[in-house]
Tab-separated table of C-alpha atoms in Angstrom:
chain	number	residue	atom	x	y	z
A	43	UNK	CA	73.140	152.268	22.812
A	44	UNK	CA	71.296	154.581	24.997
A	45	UNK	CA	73.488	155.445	28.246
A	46	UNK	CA	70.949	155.251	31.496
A	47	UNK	CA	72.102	156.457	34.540
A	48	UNK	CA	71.001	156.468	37.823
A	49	UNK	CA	71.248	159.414	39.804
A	50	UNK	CA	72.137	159.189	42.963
A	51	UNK	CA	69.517	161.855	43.978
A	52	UNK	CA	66.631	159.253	43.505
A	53	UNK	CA	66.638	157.172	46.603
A	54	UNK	CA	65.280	153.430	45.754
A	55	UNK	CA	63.000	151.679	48.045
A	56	UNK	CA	64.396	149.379	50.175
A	57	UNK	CA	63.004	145.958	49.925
A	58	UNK	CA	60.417	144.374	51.965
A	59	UNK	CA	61.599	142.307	55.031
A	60	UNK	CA	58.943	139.239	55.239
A	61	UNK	CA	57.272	139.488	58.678
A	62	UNK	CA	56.004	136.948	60.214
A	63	UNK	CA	53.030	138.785	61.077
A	64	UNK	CA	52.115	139.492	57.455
A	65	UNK	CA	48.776	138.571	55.922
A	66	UNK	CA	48.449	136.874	52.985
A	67	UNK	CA	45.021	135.355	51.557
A	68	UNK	CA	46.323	132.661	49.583
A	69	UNK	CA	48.460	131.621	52.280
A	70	UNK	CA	45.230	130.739	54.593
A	71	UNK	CA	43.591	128.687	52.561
A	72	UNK	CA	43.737	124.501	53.495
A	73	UNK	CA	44.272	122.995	49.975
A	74	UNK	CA	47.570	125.475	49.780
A	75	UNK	CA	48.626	123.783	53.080
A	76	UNK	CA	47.166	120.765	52.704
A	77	UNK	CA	47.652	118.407	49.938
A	78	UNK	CA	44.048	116.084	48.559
A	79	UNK	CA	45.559	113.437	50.478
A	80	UNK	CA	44.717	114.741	53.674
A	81	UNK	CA	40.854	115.502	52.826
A	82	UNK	CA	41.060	112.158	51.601
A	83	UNK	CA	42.428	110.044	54.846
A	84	UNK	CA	39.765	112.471	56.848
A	85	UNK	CA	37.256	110.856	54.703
A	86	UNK	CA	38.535	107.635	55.228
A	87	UNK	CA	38.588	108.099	58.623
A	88	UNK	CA	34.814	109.031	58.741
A	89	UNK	CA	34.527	106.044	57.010
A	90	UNK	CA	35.733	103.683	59.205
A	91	UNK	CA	33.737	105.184	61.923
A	92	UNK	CA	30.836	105.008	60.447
A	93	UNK	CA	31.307	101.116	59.670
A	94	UNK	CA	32.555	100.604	62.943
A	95	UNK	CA	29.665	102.256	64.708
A	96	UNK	CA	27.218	99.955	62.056
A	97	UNK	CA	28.969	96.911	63.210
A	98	UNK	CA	28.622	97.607	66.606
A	99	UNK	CA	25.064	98.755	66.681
A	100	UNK	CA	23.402	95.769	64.729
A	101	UNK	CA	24.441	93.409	67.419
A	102	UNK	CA	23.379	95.267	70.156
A	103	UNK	CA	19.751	96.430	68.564
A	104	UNK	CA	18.749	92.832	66.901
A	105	UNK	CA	15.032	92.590	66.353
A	106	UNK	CA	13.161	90.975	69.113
A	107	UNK	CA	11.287	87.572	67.832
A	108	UNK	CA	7.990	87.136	69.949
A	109	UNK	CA	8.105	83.287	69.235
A	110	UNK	CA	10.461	82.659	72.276
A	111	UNK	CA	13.046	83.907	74.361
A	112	UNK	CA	15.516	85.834	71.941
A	113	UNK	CA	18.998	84.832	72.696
A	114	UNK	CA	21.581	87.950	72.756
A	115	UNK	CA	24.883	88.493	71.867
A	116	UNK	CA	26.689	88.439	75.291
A	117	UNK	CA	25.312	84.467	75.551
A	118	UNK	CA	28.289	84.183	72.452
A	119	UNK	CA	31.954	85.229	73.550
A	120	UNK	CA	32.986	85.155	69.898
A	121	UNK	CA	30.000	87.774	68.908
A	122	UNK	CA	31.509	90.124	72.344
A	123	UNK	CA	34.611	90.139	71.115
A	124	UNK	CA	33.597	91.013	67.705
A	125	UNK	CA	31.368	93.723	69.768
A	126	UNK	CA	34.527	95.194	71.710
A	127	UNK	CA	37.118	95.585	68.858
A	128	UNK	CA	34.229	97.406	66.880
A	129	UNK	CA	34.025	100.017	69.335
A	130	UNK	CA	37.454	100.372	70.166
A	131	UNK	CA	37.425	100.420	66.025
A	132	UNK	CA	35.342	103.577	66.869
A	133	UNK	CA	37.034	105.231	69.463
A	134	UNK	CA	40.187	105.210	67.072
A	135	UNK	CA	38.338	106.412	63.989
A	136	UNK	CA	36.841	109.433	66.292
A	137	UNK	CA	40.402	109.790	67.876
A	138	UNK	CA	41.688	110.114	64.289
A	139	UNK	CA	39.362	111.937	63.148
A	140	UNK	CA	39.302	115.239	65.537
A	141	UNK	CA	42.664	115.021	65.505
A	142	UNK	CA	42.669	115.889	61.085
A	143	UNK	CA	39.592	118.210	62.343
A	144	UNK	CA	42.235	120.120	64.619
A	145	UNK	CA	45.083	120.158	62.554
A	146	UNK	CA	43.141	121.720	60.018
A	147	UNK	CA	41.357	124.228	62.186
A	148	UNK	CA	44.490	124.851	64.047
A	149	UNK	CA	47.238	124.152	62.328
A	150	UNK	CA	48.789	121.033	63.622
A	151	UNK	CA	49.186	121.859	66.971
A	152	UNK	CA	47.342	119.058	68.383
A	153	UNK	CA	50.183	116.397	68.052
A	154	UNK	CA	53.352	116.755	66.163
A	155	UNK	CA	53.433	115.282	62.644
A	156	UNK	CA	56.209	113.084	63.278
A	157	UNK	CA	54.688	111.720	66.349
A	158	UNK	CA	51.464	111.588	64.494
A	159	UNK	CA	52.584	109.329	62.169
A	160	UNK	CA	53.974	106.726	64.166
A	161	UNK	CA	50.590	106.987	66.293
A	162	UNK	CA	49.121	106.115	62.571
A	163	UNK	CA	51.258	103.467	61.624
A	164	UNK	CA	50.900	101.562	64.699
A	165	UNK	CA	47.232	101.420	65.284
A	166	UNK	CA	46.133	101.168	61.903
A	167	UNK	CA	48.042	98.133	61.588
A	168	UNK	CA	46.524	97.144	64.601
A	169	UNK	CA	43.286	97.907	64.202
A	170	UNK	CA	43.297	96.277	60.754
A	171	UNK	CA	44.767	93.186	62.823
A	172	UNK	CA	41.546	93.240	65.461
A	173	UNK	CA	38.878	93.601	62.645
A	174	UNK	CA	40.627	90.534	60.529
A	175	UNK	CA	40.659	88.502	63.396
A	176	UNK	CA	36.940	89.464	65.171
A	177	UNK	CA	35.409	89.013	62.000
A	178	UNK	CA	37.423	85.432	61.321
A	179	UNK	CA	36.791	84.527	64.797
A	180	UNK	CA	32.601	85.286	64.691
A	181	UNK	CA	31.976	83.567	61.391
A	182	UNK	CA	31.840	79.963	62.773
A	183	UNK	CA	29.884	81.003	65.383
A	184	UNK	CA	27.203	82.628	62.498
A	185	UNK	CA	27.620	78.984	60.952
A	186	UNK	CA	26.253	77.342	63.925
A	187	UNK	CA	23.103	79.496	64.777
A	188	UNK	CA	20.176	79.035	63.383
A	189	UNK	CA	19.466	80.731	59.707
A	190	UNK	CA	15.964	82.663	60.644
A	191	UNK	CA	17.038	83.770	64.219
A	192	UNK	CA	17.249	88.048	64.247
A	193	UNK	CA	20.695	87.276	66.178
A	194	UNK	CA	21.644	85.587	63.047
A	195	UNK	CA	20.840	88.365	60.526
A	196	UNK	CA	22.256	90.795	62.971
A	197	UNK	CA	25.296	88.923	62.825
A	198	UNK	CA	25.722	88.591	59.197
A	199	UNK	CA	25.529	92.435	59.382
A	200	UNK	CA	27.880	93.069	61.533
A	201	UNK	CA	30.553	91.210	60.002
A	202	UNK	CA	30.152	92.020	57.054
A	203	UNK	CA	30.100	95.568	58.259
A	204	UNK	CA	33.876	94.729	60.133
A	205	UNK	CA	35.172	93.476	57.397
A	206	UNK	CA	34.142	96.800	55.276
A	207	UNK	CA	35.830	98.646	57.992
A	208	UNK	CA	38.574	96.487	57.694
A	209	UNK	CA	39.070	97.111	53.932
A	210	UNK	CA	39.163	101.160	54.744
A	211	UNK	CA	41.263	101.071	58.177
A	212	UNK	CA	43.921	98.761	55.836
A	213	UNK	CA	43.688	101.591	53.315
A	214	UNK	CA	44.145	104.202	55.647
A	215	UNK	CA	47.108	101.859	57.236
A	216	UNK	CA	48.783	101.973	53.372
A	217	UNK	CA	48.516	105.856	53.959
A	218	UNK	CA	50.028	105.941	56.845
A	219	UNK	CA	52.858	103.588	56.100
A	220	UNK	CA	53.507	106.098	52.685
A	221	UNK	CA	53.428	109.133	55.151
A	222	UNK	CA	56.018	107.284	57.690
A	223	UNK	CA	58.117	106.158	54.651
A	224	UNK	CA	58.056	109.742	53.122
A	225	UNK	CA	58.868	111.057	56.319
A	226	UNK	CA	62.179	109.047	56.839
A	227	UNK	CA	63.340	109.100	52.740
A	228	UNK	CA	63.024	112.886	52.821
């Protein structure tokens, strides 16, 4: 065996403190600090806006018939309501949606996680609720009009453009609920 000494007249370097004002690239980067399931609710969320906002918009712009007096929307309280919980539908789905933009951009500073995912839970669930029942509620009402009417046609689009926002806010509700239950296992 070799004998290997070290003299004492060779000072070692001490070893680095971590700063918190240290730099590091791979540090900075979002998909370090953010796992795919993030990117993947803010697409979601995008999603739902965009259906909501869809929904919304073909009842108010229906094409005008010139044959007679075009009835509107507003004359059917059923096709309003439908109206209102697809832009409160869209006011949550922007709400959601800057508030991923901000966490990303700065960090989660916007709203706590913890609080942000009982702000998740609870309206998804709800909003899920409110498209079910808007889009249950305006379907008899489509039954009743008259099949060539532009009302009518703007009608079928609109639920059917509900319940498609439905189907991605009750994803994005399963997401939340596995964030929530993650949160209080671990």
């Amino acid at each position: 065996m070799s004998n290997i000494s070290i003299s004492p007249s060779q000072p070692q370097p001490p070893l680095p403190t971590p700063s918190p004002f240290s730099f590091s690239v791979a540090s900075t980067r979002w998909s370090s600090r953010r796992p795919p399931i993030h990117a993947f609710n803010l697409f979601l969320r995008f999603l739902a806006l965009v259906l909501s906002s869809a929904s919304a918009l073909s009842l108010v712009a229906p094409k005008s018939s010139l044959r007679k007096q075009p009835t509107t929307f507003r004359d059917y309280p059923e096709l309003v309501y439908c109206f209102v919980v697809n832009i409160l539908v869209f006011v949550y789905a922007a709400y959601q949606l800057f508030k991923g933009i901000c966490d990303i951009v700065h960090r989660g500073i916007f709203i706590s996680d913890m609080v942000s995912d009982y702000i998740s839970l609870i309206f998804d669930q709800l909003a899920g609720y409110l498209l079910v029942s808007a889009s249950s509620v305006a379907v008899p009402v489509i039954q009743q009009m008259n099949n060539g009417n532009s009302l009518w046609k703007a009608a079928m689009v609109s639920v059917c453009m509900s319940f498609a926002s439905f189907l991605v806010i009750a994803f994005t509700a399963l997401l939340s609920g596995y964030r929530f239950c993650k949160r209080i296992i671990w």
